[in-house]
Tab-separated table of C-alpha atoms in Angstrom:
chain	number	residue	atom	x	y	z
A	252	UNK	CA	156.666	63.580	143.650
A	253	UNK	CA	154.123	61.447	146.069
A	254	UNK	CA	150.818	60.885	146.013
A	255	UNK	CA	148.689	63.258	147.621
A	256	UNK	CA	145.194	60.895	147.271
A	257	UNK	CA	144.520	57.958	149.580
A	258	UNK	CA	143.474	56.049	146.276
A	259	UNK	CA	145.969	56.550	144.853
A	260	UNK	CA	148.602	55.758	147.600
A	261	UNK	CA	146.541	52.398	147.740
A	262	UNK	CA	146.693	51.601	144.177
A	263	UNK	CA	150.590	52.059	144.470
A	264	UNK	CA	150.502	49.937	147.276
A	265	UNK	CA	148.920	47.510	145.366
A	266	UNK	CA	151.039	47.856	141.973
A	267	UNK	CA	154.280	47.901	144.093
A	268	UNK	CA	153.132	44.533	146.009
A	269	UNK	CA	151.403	42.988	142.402
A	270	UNK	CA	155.066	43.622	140.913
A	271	UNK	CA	156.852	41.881	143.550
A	272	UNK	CA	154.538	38.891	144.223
A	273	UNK	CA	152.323	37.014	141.003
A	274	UNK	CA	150.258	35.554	143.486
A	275	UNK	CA	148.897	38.692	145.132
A	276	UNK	CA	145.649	39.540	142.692
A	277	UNK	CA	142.401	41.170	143.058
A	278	UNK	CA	139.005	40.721	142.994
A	279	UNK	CA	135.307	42.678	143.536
A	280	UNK	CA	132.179	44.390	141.739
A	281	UNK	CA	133.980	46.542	139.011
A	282	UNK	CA	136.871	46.751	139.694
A	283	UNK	CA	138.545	45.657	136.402
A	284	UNK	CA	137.337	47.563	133.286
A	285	UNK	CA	135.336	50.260	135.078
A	286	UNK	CA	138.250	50.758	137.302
A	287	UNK	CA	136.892	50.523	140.842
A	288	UNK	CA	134.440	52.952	142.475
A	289	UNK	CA	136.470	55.187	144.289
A	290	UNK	CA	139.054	54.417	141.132
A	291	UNK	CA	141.823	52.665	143.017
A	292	UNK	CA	142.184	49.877	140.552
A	293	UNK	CA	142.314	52.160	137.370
A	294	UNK	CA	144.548	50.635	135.265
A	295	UNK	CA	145.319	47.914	136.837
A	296	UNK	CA	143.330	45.551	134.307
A	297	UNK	CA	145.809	46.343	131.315
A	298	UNK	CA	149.014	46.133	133.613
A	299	UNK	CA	148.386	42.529	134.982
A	300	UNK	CA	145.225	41.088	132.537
A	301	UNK	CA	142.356	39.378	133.635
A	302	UNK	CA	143.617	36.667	135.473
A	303	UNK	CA	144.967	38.955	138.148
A	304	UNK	CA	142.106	41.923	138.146
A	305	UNK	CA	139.029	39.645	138.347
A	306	UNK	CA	135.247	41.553	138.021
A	307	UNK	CA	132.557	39.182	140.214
A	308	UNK	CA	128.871	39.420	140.381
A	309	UNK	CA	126.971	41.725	142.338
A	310	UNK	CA	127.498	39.181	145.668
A	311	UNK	CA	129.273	40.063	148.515
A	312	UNK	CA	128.914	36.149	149.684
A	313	UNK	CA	131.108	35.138	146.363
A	314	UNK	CA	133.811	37.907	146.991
A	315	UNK	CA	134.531	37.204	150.098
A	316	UNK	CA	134.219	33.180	149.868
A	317	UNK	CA	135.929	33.333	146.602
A	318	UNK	CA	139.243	35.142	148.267
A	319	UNK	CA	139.283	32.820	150.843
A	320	UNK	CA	139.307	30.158	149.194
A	321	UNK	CA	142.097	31.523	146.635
A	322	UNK	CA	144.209	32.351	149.867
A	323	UNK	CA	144.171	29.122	151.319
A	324	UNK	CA	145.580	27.455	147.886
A	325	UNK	CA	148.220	29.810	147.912
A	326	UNK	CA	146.987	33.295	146.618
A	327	UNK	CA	146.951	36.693	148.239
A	328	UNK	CA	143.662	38.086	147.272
A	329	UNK	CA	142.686	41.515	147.908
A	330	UNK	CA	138.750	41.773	147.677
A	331	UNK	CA	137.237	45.334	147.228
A	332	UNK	CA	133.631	45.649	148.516
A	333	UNK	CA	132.253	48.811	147.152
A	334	UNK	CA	130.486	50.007	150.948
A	335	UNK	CA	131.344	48.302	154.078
A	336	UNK	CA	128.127	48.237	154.948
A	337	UNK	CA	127.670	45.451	152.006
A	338	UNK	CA	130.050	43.552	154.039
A	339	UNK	CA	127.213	41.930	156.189
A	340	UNK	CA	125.807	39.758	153.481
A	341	UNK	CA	129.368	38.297	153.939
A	342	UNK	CA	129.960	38.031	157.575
A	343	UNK	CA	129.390	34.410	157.695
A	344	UNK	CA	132.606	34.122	155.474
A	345	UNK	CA	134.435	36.890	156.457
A	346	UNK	CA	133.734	36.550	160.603
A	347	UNK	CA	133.297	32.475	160.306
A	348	UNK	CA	135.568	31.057	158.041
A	349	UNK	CA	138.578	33.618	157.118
A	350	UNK	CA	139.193	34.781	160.855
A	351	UNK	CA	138.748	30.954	162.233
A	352	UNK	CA	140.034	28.448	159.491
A	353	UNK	CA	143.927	28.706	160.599
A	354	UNK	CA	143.106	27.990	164.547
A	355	UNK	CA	140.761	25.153	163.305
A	356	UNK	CA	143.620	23.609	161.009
A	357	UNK	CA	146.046	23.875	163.440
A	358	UNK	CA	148.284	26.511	161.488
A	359	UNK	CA	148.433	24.215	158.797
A	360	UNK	CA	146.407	26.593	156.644
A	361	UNK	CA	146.886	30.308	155.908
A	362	UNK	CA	144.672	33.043	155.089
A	363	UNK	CA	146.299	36.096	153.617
A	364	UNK	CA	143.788	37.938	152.548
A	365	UNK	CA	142.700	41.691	152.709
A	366	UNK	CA	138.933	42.570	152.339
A	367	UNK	CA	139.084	46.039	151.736
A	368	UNK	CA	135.787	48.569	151.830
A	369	UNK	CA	134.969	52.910	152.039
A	370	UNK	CA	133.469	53.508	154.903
A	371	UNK	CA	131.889	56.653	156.547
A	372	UNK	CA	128.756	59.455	155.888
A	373	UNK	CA	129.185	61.213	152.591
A	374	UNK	CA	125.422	62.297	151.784
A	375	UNK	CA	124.636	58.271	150.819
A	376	UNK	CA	121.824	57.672	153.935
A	377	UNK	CA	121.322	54.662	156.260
A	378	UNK	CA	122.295	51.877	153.919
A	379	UNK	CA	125.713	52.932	152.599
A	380	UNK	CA	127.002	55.397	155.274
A	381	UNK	CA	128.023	53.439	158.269
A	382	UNK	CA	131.712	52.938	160.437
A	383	UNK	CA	131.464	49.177	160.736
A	384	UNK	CA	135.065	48.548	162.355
A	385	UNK	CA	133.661	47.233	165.856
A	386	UNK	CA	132.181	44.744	163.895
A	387	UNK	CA	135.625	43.076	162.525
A	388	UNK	CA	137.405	44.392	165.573
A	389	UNK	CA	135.126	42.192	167.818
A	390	UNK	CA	135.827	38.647	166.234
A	391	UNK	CA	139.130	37.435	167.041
A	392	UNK	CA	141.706	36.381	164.043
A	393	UNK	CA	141.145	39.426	162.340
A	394	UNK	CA	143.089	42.313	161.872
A	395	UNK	CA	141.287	45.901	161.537
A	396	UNK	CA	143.137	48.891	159.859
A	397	UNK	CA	141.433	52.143	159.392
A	398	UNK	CA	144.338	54.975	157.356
A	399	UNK	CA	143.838	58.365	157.877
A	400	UNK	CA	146.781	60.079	155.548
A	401	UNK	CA	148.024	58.693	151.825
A	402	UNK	CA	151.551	57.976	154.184
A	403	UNK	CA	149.606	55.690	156.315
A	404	UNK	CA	147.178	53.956	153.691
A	405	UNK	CA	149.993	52.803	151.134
A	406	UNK	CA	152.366	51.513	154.303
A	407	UNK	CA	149.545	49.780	156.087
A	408	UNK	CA	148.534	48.304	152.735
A	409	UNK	CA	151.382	46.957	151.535
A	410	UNK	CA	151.936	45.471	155.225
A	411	UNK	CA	148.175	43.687	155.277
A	412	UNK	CA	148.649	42.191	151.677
A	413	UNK	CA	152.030	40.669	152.892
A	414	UNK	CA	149.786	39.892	156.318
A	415	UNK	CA	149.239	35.667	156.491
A	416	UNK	CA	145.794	36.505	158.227
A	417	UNK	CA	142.920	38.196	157.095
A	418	UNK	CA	143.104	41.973	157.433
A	419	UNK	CA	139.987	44.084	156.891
A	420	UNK	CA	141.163	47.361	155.094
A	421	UNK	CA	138.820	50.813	155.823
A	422	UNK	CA	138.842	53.479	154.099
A	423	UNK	CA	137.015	56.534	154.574
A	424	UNK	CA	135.301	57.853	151.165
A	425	UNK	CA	136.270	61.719	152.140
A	426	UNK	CA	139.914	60.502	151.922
A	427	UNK	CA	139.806	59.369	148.367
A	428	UNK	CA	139.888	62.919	146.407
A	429	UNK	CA	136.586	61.771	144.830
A	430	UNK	CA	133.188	62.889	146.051
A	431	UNK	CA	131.849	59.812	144.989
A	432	UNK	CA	131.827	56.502	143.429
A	433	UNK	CA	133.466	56.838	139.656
A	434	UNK	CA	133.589	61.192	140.351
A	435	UNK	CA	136.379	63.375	139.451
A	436	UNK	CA	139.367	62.796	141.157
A	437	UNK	CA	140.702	65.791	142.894
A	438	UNK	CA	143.404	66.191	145.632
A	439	UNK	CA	142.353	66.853	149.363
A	440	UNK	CA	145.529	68.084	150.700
A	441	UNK	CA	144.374	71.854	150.566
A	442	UNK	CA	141.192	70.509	152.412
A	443	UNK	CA	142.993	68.670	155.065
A	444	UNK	CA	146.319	70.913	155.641
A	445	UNK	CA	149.870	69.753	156.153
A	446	UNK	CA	148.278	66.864	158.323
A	447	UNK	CA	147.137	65.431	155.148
A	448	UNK	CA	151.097	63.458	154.596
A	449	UNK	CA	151.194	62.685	150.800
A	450	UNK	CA	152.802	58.941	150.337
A	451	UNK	CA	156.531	58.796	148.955
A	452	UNK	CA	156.932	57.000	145.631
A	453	UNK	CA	160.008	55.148	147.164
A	454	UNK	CA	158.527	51.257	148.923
A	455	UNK	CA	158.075	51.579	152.388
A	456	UNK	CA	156.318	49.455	155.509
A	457	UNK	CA	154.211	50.317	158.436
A	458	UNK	CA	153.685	47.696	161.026
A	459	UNK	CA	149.727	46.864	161.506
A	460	UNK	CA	149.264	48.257	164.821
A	461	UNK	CA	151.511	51.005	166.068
A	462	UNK	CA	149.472	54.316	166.396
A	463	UNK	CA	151.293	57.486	165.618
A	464	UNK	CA	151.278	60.751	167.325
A	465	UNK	CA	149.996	63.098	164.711
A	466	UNK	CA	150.525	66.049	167.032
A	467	UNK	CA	152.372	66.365	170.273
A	468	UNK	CA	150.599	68.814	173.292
A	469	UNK	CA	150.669	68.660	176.907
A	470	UNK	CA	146.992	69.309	178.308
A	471	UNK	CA	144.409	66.459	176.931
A	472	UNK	CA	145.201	63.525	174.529
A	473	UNK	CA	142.645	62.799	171.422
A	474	UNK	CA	142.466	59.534	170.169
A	475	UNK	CA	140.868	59.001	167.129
A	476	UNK	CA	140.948	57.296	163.295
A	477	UNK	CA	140.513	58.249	159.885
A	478	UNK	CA	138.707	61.077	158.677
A	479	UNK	CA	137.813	62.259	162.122
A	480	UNK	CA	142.000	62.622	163.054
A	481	UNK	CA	141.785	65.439	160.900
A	482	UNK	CA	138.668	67.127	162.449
A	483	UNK	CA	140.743	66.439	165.286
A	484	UNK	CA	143.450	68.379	164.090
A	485	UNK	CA	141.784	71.002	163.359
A	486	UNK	CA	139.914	71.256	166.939
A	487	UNK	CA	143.480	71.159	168.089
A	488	UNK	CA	145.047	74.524	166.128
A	489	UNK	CA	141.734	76.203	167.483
A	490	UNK	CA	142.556	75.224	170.896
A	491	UNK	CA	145.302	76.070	171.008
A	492	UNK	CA	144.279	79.485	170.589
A	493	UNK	CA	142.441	79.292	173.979
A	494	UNK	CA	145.775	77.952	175.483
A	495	UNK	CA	145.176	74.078	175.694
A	496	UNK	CA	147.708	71.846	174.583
A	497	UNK	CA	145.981	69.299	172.230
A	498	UNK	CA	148.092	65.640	171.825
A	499	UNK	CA	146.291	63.947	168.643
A	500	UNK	CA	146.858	60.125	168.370
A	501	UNK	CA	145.264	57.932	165.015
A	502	UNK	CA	145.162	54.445	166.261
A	503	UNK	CA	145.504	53.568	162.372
A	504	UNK	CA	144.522	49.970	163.800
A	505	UNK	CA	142.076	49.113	165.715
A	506	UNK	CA	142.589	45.707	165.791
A	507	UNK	CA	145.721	44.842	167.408
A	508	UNK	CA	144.691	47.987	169.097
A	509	UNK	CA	148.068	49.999	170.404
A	510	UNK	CA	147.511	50.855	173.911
A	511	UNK	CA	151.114	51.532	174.854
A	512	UNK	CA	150.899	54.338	173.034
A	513	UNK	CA	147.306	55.985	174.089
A	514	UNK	CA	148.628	54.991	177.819
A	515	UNK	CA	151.781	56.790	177.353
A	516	UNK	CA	150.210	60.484	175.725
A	517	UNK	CA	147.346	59.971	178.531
A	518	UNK	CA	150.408	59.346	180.949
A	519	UNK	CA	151.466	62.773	179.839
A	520	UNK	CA	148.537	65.030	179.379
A	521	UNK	CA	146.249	63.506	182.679
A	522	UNK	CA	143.275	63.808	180.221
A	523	UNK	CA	141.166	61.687	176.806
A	524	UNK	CA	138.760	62.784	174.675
A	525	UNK	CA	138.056	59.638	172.237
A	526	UNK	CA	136.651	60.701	168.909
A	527	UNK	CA	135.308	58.569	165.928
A	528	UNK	CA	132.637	58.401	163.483
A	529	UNK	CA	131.513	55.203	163.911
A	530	UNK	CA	128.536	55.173	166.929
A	531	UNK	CA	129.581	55.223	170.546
A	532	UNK	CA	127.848	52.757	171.999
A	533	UNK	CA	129.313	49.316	172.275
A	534	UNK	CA	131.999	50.622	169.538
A	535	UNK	CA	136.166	51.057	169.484
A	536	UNK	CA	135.450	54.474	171.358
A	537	UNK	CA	134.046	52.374	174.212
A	538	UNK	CA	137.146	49.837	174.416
A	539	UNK	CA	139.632	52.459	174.663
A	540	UNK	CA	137.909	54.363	177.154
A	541	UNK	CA	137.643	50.880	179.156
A	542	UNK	CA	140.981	49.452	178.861
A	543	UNK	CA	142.095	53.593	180.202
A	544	UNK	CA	140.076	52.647	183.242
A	545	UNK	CA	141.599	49.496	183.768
A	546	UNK	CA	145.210	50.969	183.336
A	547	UNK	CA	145.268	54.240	183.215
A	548	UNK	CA	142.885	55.315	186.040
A	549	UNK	CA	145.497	57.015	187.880
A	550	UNK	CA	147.078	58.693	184.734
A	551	UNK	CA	144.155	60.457	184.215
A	552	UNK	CA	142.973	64.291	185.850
A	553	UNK	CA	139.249	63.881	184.595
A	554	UNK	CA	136.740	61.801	183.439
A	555	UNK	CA	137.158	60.537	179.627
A	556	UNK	CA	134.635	61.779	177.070
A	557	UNK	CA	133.124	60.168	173.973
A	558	UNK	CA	132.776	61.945	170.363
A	559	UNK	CA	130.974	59.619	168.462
A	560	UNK	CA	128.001	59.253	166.057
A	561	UNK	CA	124.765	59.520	167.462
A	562	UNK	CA	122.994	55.814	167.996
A	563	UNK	CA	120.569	55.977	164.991
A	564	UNK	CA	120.728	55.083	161.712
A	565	UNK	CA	122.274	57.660	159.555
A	566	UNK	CA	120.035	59.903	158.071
A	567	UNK	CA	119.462	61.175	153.990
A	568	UNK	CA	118.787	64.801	154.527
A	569	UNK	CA	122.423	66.850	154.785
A	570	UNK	CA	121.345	68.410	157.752
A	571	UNK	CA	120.341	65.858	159.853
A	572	UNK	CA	123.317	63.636	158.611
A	573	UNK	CA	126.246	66.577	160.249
A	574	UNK	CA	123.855	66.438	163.476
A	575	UNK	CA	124.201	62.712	163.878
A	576	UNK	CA	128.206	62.744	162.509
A	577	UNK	CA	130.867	64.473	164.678
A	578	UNK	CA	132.006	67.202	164.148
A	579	UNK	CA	134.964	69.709	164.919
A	580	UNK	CA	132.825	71.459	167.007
A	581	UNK	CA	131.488	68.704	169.432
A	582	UNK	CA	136.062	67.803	169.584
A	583	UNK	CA	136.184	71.162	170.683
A	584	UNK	CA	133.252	70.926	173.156
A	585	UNK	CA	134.320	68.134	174.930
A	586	UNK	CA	137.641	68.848	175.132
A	587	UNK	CA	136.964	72.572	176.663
A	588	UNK	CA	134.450	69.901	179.456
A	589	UNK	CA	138.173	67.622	180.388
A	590	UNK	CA	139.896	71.297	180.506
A	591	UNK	CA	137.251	72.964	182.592
């Protein structure tokens, strides 16, 4: 039996890497006794005591300076921010110091650590809504990984705490199987489909950037990550229906971002539709679309199209949120414009 949660393919992550390793530990805003937010640290307190499972104050600033210091004595911290859009009031330490301290030592110093954070619109409004990965993807020396299945998100996990740079972790809140922070857990498969691959219990690796092909078709290539691969999906089986050949590919990094791959199912199909949640201007969506200009111009049968947030801040009200976020719908739009 596997886990069928993205929390809790993470927390097995982290109890299979904990086990092997007493210097990976953990740190963040209740994440010890209460158990974590989203829950992925539940337990975790009475398997490995306080010295390992560490509760901080409410201050994003000590987190995140806190685990880099541990990781450059020696540690492997993993430090849970409960929103990624708390991560600013850390991005001195985070884009500053943990992405630039082994260049300016000369490789004499490591730091392995993972600052992990939810991300994405779940009813929460302008403050604690937001896709933040261009953020982290733009600052060289760190590594950006965004899961979309429970397969992915204990693989890529276990690879970033074993990482000797700083990786920032993302993890989209519709992914955990609660609705929100300390809720009910439930399991999403039945929500998702088949796409939704449950994590073995048996240890496994995924390399930090290699995209996978989550479904093979012949007549446009989507590109996309997290929570939107499986809207994704699901424009796909629709299309299908109205005879186009849908090739889905989650980046599952965007930082090493996996080209070879996106070149190769663009190669293929002659057509891109890029779709994210995060905003389209200046974001991921935008690089991939460039760097498919500068190599793929001649691959490609029509012009490349954009599904992205709209550029405002996310709204409260539910019904103005799903008309700024993507949805299946606007996939299916835009890939019906590259078919046309």
């Amino acid at each position: 039996m596997g886990y069928e949660r993205v929390a809790d393919a993470i927390r097995a992550a982290i109890i299979e890497e904990m086990d092997a390793d007493p210097d990976v530990v953990m740190l963040g805003e209740d994440i010890a006794a209460f158990g974590g937010a989203y829950r992925v640290s539940e337990g975790l307190l009475e398997r490995y005591g306080p010295r390992r499972v560490l509760d901080t104050p409410i201050s994003e600033i000590a987190i995140a300076g806190t685990a880099i210091g541990a990781a450059m004595t020696g540690l492997r911290p993993i430090a849970e921010f409960q929103f990624n859009d708390f991560m600013a009031c850390a991005m001195d330490q985070i884009c500053n110091q943990a992405a630039k301290i082994r260049l300016m030592m000369g490789g004499q110093v490591r730091v392995p650590v993972v600052f992990r954070a939810p991300y994405g619109a779940t009813g929460r409004a302008a403050q604690h809504s937001q896709s933040l990965e261009a953020w982290f993807a733009h600052t060289p020396g760190l590594k950006v990984v965004m899961p979309s299945t429970p397969y992915d998100a204990k693989g890529l996990m276990r690879s970033a705490v074993r990482d000797d740079n700083p990786v920032v972790f993302l993890e989209h809140k519709m992914l955990y199987g609660a609705a929100s922070p300390g809720g009910k857990a439930k399991t999403v498969v039945g929500v998702l489909g088949p796409s939704f691959r449950e994590a073995p219990e048996d240890p496994y690796l995924i390399p930090i950037g290699e995209a996978d092909v989550k479904r093979a078709g012949e007549d446009v290539t989507i590109v996309s990550t997290g929570y939107m691969v499986h809207k994704s999906l699901r424009a796909a089986e629709r299309l299908e229906s109205m005879g186009i050949g849908c090739e889905v590919v989650d980046l599952r990094t965007v930082s090493p971002l996996d080209m070879g791959t996106v070149l190769r199912s663009v190669g293929k199909t002659g057509r891109a539709v890029i779709a994210m949640e995060s905003v389209g201007d200046f974001g991921v969506a935008a690089e991939v679309a460039a760097r498919l200009a500068e190599d793929g111009l001649f691959y490609l049968d029509a012009p490349v199209r954009r599904v992205c947030a709209r550029f405002v801040p996310i709204p409260f009200a539910p019904a103005c949120e799903a008309d700024v976020i993507p949805s299946e719908e606007d996939v299916v739009a835009a890939v019906r414009a590259v078919c046309a």
